[in-house]
Amino acid sequence: MARVTTTSPQGPAGSAFVRACRGLDVPHTPVWFMRQAGRSLPEYRKIREGVGMLESCRRPELVTEITLQPVRRHGVDAAILFSDIVVPLAAAGIELDIVAGTGPVIADPIRSRADVDRLRPITVADVDFVDEAVRLLVTELGATPLIGFAGAPFTLASYLVEGGPSRTYTRTKAMMYGAPQLWHDLCARLAEITLAFLRVQIGAGVSAVQLFDSWAGALSEADYRRYVLPHSAAVLGGLAGSGVPRIHFGVGTTLLLGAMGEAGADVVGVDWRTPLDRAAATVGGRAVQGNLDPATLFAPWPVVEEQARRVLAQGRAAPGHVFNLGHGVLPDTDPDVLTRLVDLVHTASAR
Ligand code: CP3
């Protein structure tokens, strides 16, 4: 197992990852993977045996161990807190579960004014387990940065309104177009919860945050700007003075990248559909993160290597590049390929 020890005199703030987020010079392109902690790792499957997903997110020692697993195994340049985007919604009073193979399922979906009123603000006491897990992790990780995260208002609203995952977002869009005031009130509440949740993580010591608007690509740019951007901007803008870089990510967002940057991101996450040099031109002046197609990891190694080198070359067009996949690690991925990819990124990008 390859290990890369990140040494940095200034701790995580001086790490290659944080420096790349800020567009500063780096010794090598930093790399981490969305969903790096999860089912691709046998040690994850073992430790999760008999423990539900939500329950595992609420046990700080377990969260710490699961978060550290991919750092130990792959030598990635950053850890990402093991949690889920629906954790703050459960803390805000929404009855839900995370069903294996499906995703979040909401007991009573949000469709009316009375439903929106069920969402209450959260305080640190509602997510004290996250506060504790981050503090434990920051101590364990030393100079390796920890990324905190939350779901963005649109992606959270899509689960709450649909009641679970969706392909068409029919009910979500029906509310957006048919009851715009209710929609905006729902998203404003979600922005408040999300901001509070990220502030807890920053207060406990994370070195960066990522706002996941995974399903924003379902919207046109005009609708994104009108119905979504103001709420994501309330979250990202609310963290402007926090001192940590803000990453903003979604899937299928080729035409939204400019707007997602304008919402207040320091780094724009890019899926595999948009070459990073094109993305860099669109988000002007911001760093980019991405964007190897996660399915590439099932191809023979020479293909993985060629594609990873292409991503590195295209990433040089931006002031900063954080290497990642274009979306999360697929559960059947061979973890040895991930380890080899980390080594390749470090070697091929060494300055
Ligand atoms: O390593 C990491 O990236 C950190 C962990 C993480 C999880 N969820 C753990 C998880 C992160 C960052 C998330 C965020 C999340 N959750 C998103 C945004 C990221 C993305 O993928 O776009 C979304 C849309 C969700 C909602 C969600 N939760 C889905 C779609 C699923 C998968 C359902 C399935 O089983 O296929 C979950 C469950 C979930 N979240 C798992 C993990 C490791 C799998 C559950 C398990 O291991 O039993």
Coordinates of C-alpha atoms and ligand atoms in Angstrom, one line a residue:
M1 CA 0.0 0.0 0.0
A2 CA 1.4 3.4 -1.0
R3 CA 1.5 6.0 1.6
V4 CA 2.2 9.7 1.0
T5 CA 2.9 11.6 4.2
T6 CA 1.9 15.2 3.7
T7 CA 4.3 17.3 5.6
S8 CA 3.7 21.0 5.8
P9 CA 5.1 23.6 8.2
Q10 CA 1.8 25.4 8.4
G11 CA -0.3 22.3 8.9
P12 CA -3.3 21.7 6.6
A13 CA -3.4 25.4 5.6
G14 CA 0.0 24.9 3.8
S15 CA -1.0 21.6 2.2
A16 CA -1.0 21.1 -1.6
F17 CA -4.8 20.7 -1.5
V18 CA -5.5 24.0 0.2
R19 CA -2.9 25.8 -1.9
A20 CA -4.3 24.5 -5.1
C21 CA -7.8 25.6 -4.0
R22 CA -6.4 29.1 -3.6
G23 CA -4.6 29.0 -7.0
L24 CA -1.1 29.0 -5.3
D25 CA 1.9 27.0 -6.5
V26 CA 2.1 23.4 -5.3
P27 CA 4.7 20.7 -5.2
H28 CA 2.3 18.3 -7.0
T29 CA -1.3 18.3 -8.1
P30 CA -3.3 17.2 -5.0
V31 CA -5.8 14.4 -5.4
W32 CA -8.8 13.0 -3.5
F33 CA -11.9 11.2 -4.6
M34 CA -15.6 11.9 -4.0
R35 CA -16.9 8.8 -2.1
Q36 CA -13.4 7.7 -1.3
A37 CA -14.7 6.3 2.0
G38 CA -17.3 3.7 1.1
R39 CA -18.1 0.4 -0.5
S40 CA -15.1 0.1 -2.7
L41 CA -13.1 -0.6 0.4
P42 CA -13.3 -4.0 2.1
E43 CA -12.3 -2.4 5.4
Y44 CA -15.4 -0.1 5.1
R45 CA -17.8 -3.0 4.3
K46 CA -16.4 -4.9 7.3
I47 CA -16.8 -2.0 9.8
R48 CA -20.3 -1.1 8.5
E49 CA -21.6 -4.7 9.0
G50 CA -24.9 -4.5 10.9
V51 CA -24.7 -0.7 11.4
G52 CA -27.2 1.4 9.4
M53 CA -25.9 4.3 7.3
L54 CA -27.5 7.1 9.4
E55 CA -26.5 5.4 12.7
S56 CA -22.9 5.1 11.5
C57 CA -22.9 8.9 10.7
R58 CA -23.9 9.6 14.4
R59 CA -21.0 7.7 16.0
P60 CA -17.9 9.9 16.1
E61 CA -15.4 7.1 16.6
L62 CA -16.8 5.2 13.7
V63 CA -16.9 8.3 11.5
T64 CA -13.3 9.0 12.4
E65 CA -12.2 5.4 11.5
I66 CA -14.1 5.4 8.2
T67 CA -12.9 8.8 7.2
L68 CA -9.3 7.8 7.8
Q69 CA -9.5 4.5 5.9
P70 CA -8.9 5.9 2.3
V71 CA -6.2 8.3 3.6
R72 CA -4.2 5.4 5.0
R73 CA -4.8 3.1 2.0
H74 CA -4.5 5.5 -0.9
G75 CA -2.4 8.4 0.4
V76 CA -4.8 10.9 -0.9
D77 CA -4.1 14.6 -0.2
A78 CA -7.3 15.2 1.7
A79 CA -9.9 13.4 3.8
I80 CA -13.6 14.0 3.4
L81 CA -15.8 13.7 6.5
F82 CA -17.9 10.5 6.4
S83 CA -21.5 11.7 6.6
D84 CA -24.4 12.2 4.2
I85 CA -26.2 15.2 2.8
V86 CA -29.4 14.3 4.6
V87 CA -27.8 14.2 8.1
P88 CA -28.7 17.9 8.8
L89 CA -32.2 17.3 7.5
A90 CA -32.8 14.5 10.0
A91 CA -31.4 16.9 12.7
A92 CA -33.9 19.5 11.5
G93 CA -36.8 17.2 12.3
I94 CA -37.4 15.4 9.1
E95 CA -38.1 11.7 9.4
L96 CA -35.9 9.8 6.8
D97 CA -33.7 6.8 6.2
I98 CA -30.8 6.0 3.9
V99 CA -31.7 2.8 2.1
A100 CA -28.8 0.7 0.7
G101 CA -28.8 0.7 -3.1
T102 CA -31.5 3.4 -3.2
G103 CA -30.4 6.5 -1.3
P104 CA -32.3 8.8 1.0
V105 CA -36.0 8.1 1.5
I106 CA -38.3 10.7 3.2
A107 CA -41.2 9.4 5.3
D108 CA -43.5 12.4 4.6
P109 CA -42.4 14.4 1.5
I110 CA -42.5 18.2 1.6
R111 CA -45.3 19.4 -0.7
S112 CA -47.2 22.2 1.2
R113 CA -46.6 25.3 3.4
A114 CA -47.3 23.2 6.5
D115 CA -44.6 20.7 5.4
V116 CA -42.1 23.5 4.9
D117 CA -42.8 24.7 8.4
R118 CA -41.8 21.3 9.8
L119 CA -38.2 22.2 8.9
R120 CA -36.7 23.9 11.9
P121 CA -33.3 25.6 12.1
I122 CA -30.4 23.6 13.6
T123 CA -27.9 24.4 16.2
V124 CA -24.6 22.8 17.1
A125 CA -26.4 20.7 19.7
D126 CA -28.5 19.0 17.0
V127 CA -25.3 17.8 15.3
D128 CA -22.9 17.5 18.2
F129 CA -21.7 14.2 16.8
V130 CA -20.4 16.0 13.7
D131 CA -18.7 18.6 15.8
E132 CA -17.0 15.8 17.9
A133 CA -16.0 13.7 14.8
V134 CA -14.4 16.7 13.1
R135 CA -12.4 17.5 16.3
L136 CA -11.2 13.9 16.6
L137 CA -10.3 13.8 12.9
V138 CA -8.4 17.1 12.9
T139 CA -6.2 15.7 15.7
E140 CA -5.6 12.4 13.9
L141 CA -5.0 13.9 10.5
G142 CA -2.2 16.4 11.4
A143 CA -1.1 18.2 8.3
T144 CA -3.6 16.4 6.0
P145 CA -6.6 18.6 5.4
L146 CA -10.2 17.5 6.2
I147 CA -13.0 18.5 3.8
G148 CA -16.4 19.2 5.3
F149 CA -19.5 19.2 3.1
A150 CA -23.2 19.7 2.8
G151 CA -25.9 19.3 0.2
A152 CA -27.0 22.5 -1.6
P153 CA -30.6 23.7 -1.3
F154 CA -31.7 22.4 -4.8
T155 CA -30.4 18.9 -4.3
L156 CA -31.7 18.7 -0.7
A157 CA -35.1 20.0 -1.9
S158 CA -35.3 17.4 -4.7
Y159 CA -35.0 14.6 -2.1
L160 CA -37.5 16.3 0.3
V161 CA -40.1 17.1 -2.4
E162 CA -39.8 13.8 -4.4
G163 CA -39.6 11.7 -1.2
G164 CA -36.5 9.9 -2.6
P165 CA -34.2 9.8 -5.6
S166 CA -35.7 10.8 -8.9
R167 CA -34.9 10.8 -12.6
T168 CA -37.2 13.6 -13.8
Y169 CA -37.6 15.9 -10.7
T170 CA -41.3 16.2 -11.7
R171 CA -42.7 17.3 -8.3
T172 CA -39.7 19.4 -7.5
K173 CA -40.1 21.4 -10.7
A174 CA -43.9 21.5 -10.3
M175 CA -43.3 23.3 -7.0
M176 CA -40.6 25.5 -8.5
Y177 CA -42.8 26.7 -11.4
G178 CA -46.2 26.4 -9.9
A179 CA -45.6 27.7 -6.3
P180 CA -42.5 29.8 -6.6
Q181 CA -43.0 31.5 -3.2
L182 CA -43.3 28.2 -1.5
W183 CA -40.2 27.0 -3.4
H184 CA -38.2 30.0 -2.4
D185 CA -39.2 29.7 1.2
L186 CA -38.3 26.0 1.3
C187 CA -34.9 26.8 -0.3
A188 CA -34.3 29.7 2.1
R189 CA -34.8 27.4 5.0
L190 CA -32.5 24.8 3.5
A191 CA -29.9 27.4 2.9
E192 CA -30.1 28.4 6.6
I193 CA -29.8 24.8 7.8
T194 CA -26.9 24.1 5.4
L195 CA -25.0 27.3 6.4
A196 CA -25.4 26.4 10.1
F197 CA -24.2 22.8 9.4
L198 CA -21.1 24.0 7.5
R199 CA -20.3 26.6 10.2
V200 CA -20.3 23.7 12.8
Q201 CA -17.8 21.9 10.7
I202 CA -15.6 25.0 10.1
G203 CA -15.8 25.8 13.8
A204 CA -14.6 22.3 14.6
G205 CA -11.6 22.6 12.3
V206 CA -12.3 21.5 8.7
S207 CA -9.8 23.0 6.1
A208 CA -12.3 23.4 3.2
V209 CA -15.9 22.8 2.5
Q210 CA -17.7 21.3 -0.6
L211 CA -21.3 22.2 -1.4
F212 CA -22.8 19.3 -3.3
D213 CA -25.5 20.4 -5.8
S214 CA -25.3 17.0 -7.4
W215 CA -28.6 17.2 -9.3
A216 CA -28.5 20.9 -10.4
G217 CA -27.7 19.7 -14.0
A218 CA -31.4 18.9 -14.3
L219 CA -32.0 22.7 -14.7
S220 CA -31.5 25.2 -17.6
E221 CA -29.1 28.0 -16.8
A222 CA -32.0 30.5 -16.7
D223 CA -34.0 28.4 -14.2
Y224 CA -30.8 27.7 -12.2
R225 CA -30.1 31.5 -11.9
R226 CA -33.7 32.3 -11.0
Y227 CA -34.7 29.5 -8.6
V228 CA -31.5 28.1 -7.2
L229 CA -28.5 30.4 -7.4
P230 CA -29.7 32.9 -4.8
H231 CA -30.0 30.2 -2.2
S232 CA -26.6 28.5 -2.9
A233 CA -25.1 32.0 -2.9
A234 CA -26.6 32.6 0.6
V235 CA -24.7 29.5 1.8
L236 CA -21.4 30.2 0.0
G237 CA -21.6 34.0 0.6
G238 CA -22.3 33.3 4.3
L239 CA -18.9 31.5 4.4
A240 CA -17.0 34.2 2.6
G241 CA -15.2 35.4 5.7
S242 CA -14.6 31.9 7.2
G243 CA -11.1 31.5 5.9
V244 CA -11.6 28.1 4.3
P245 CA -11.9 27.5 0.5
R246 CA -15.3 26.7 -0.8
I247 CA -15.8 24.0 -3.5
H248 CA -19.1 23.9 -5.5
F249 CA -19.9 20.7 -7.4
G250 CA -22.7 19.3 -9.5
V251 CA -23.2 16.7 -12.3
G252 CA -24.2 17.6 -15.8
T253 CA -23.4 21.2 -15.2
T254 CA -21.5 22.1 -18.4
L255 CA -23.8 25.1 -19.0
L256 CA -24.0 26.0 -15.3
L257 CA -20.3 26.2 -14.4
G258 CA -20.1 30.0 -14.8
A259 CA -23.2 30.5 -12.6
M260 CA -22.0 28.0 -10.0
G261 CA -18.7 29.9 -9.7
E262 CA -20.6 33.2 -9.4
A263 CA -22.6 31.7 -6.5
G264 CA -19.5 32.2 -4.4
A265 CA -17.1 29.3 -5.1
D266 CA -13.3 29.4 -4.8
V267 CA -13.2 26.0 -6.7
V268 CA -15.7 24.7 -9.2
G269 CA -16.1 21.0 -9.3
V270 CA -16.5 19.6 -12.9
D271 CA -17.9 16.3 -14.0
W272 CA -16.3 14.2 -16.8
R273 CA -18.4 15.8 -19.6
T274 CA -16.6 19.1 -19.7
P275 CA -12.8 19.3 -20.4
L276 CA -11.1 21.1 -17.6
D277 CA -9.5 23.7 -19.9
R278 CA -13.0 24.7 -21.2
A279 CA -14.3 24.7 -17.6
A280 CA -11.4 26.9 -16.5
A281 CA -12.2 29.4 -19.3
T282 CA -15.9 29.5 -18.2
V283 CA -15.2 30.0 -14.4
G284 CA -12.5 32.6 -15.1
G285 CA -9.9 32.9 -12.3
R286 CA -11.3 30.2 -10.1
A287 CA -9.6 26.8 -9.4
V288 CA -11.2 23.7 -10.8
Q289 CA -11.6 20.2 -9.3
G290 CA -12.1 17.0 -11.3
N291 CA -12.7 15.2 -13.6
L292 CA -11.8 11.6 -14.6
D293 CA -14.8 9.6 -15.6
P294 CA -15.3 7.1 -12.6
A295 CA -16.1 4.4 -15.2
T296 CA -12.6 4.8 -16.7
L297 CA -11.3 2.9 -13.6
F298 CA -12.8 -0.3 -15.0
A299 CA -10.7 0.0 -18.2
P300 CA -7.1 -1.5 -18.5
W301 CA -4.4 0.5 -16.7
P302 CA -2.9 2.1 -19.8
V303 CA -6.3 3.7 -20.6
V304 CA -6.6 5.0 -17.0
E305 CA -3.1 6.4 -17.2
E306 CA -3.7 8.1 -20.6
Q307 CA -6.9 9.7 -19.4
A308 CA -5.5 10.8 -16.1
R309 CA -2.6 12.5 -17.9
R310 CA -5.1 14.2 -20.2
V311 CA -7.0 15.5 -17.1
L312 CA -3.7 16.8 -15.6
A313 CA -2.8 18.6 -18.8
Q314 CA -6.2 20.2 -19.2
G315 CA -6.2 21.2 -15.5
R316 CA -3.1 23.3 -16.1
A317 CA -5.3 25.8 -17.8
A318 CA -6.8 26.8 -14.4
P319 CA -5.0 28.8 -11.7
G320 CA -5.4 25.8 -9.4
H321 CA -6.3 22.1 -10.1
V322 CA -7.5 19.5 -7.5
F323 CA -7.5 16.1 -9.2
N324 CA -10.7 14.1 -8.6
L325 CA -13.2 11.9 -10.4
G326 CA -16.0 13.6 -12.3
H327 CA -18.4 12.0 -9.7
G328 CA -18.1 9.5 -6.8
V329 CA -16.1 6.3 -6.8
L330 CA -18.4 3.5 -8.1
P331 CA -18.9 0.8 -5.4
D332 CA -17.3 -2.0 -7.5
T333 CA -14.1 -0.1 -8.2
D334 CA -10.9 -2.0 -7.5
P335 CA -9.3 0.0 -4.7
D336 CA -5.8 -0.9 -5.9
V337 CA -6.5 1.1 -9.1
L338 CA -7.4 4.1 -6.9
T339 CA -4.1 3.8 -5.0
R340 CA -2.2 3.5 -8.3
L341 CA -3.9 6.5 -9.7
V342 CA -2.9 8.6 -6.6
D343 CA 0.7 7.6 -7.2
L344 CA 0.4 8.5 -10.9
V345 CA -1.1 11.9 -10.2
H346 CA 1.7 12.7 -7.7
T347 CA 4.5 11.5 -9.9
A348 CA 3.2 12.9 -13.2
S349 CA 2.5 16.3 -11.8
A350 CA 5.6 16.7 -9.6
R351 CA 7.0 20.2 -10.1
Ligands
CP3_1 O1 -16.2 9.6 0.9 C1 -17.1 10.5 0.8 O2 -17.2 11.2 -0.3 C2 -17.8 11.0 2.0 C3 -19.1 10.4 2.2 C4 -20.3 10.8 1.5 C5 -21.5 10.0 1.6 N1 -22.5 10.7 1.0 C6 -21.5 8.7 2.2 C7 -22.5 7.7 1.7 C8 -20.7 12.0 0.8 C9 -19.9 13.2 0.5 C10 -22.1 11.9 0.5 C11 -22.9 12.9 -0.1 C12 -24.1 12.6 -0.8 N2 -25.1 11.8 -0.4 C13 -24.5 13.1 -2.1 C14 -23.7 14.1 -2.8 C15 -22.6 13.4 -3.5 C16 -23.0 12.7 -4.8 O3 -22.8 11.5 -4.8 O4 -23.4 13.4 -5.7 C17 -25.8 12.6 -2.4 C18 -26.5 12.9 -3.7 C19 -26.2 11.7 -1.3 C20 -27.4 11.0 -1.2 C21 -27.1 9.5 -1.1 N3 -26.7 8.9 0.0 C22 -27.0 8.6 -2.2 C23 -27.4 8.8 -3.6 C24 -26.6 7.3 -1.6 C25 -26.2 6.1 -2.3 C26 -27.3 5.0 -2.2 C27 -26.7 3.6 -2.5 O5 -26.6 2.8 -1.6 O6 -26.3 3.4 -3.7 C28 -26.4 7.6 -0.2 C29 -25.9 6.6 0.8 C30 -24.4 6.8 1.1 N4 -23.8 7.9 1.4 C31 -23.5 5.7 1.1 C32 -22.3 6.3 1.5 C33 -20.9 5.6 1.7 C34 -23.7 4.3 0.7 C35 -24.4 3.6 1.9 C36 -23.7 2.4 2.4 O7 -22.4 2.4 2.3 O8 -24.3 1.6 3.0

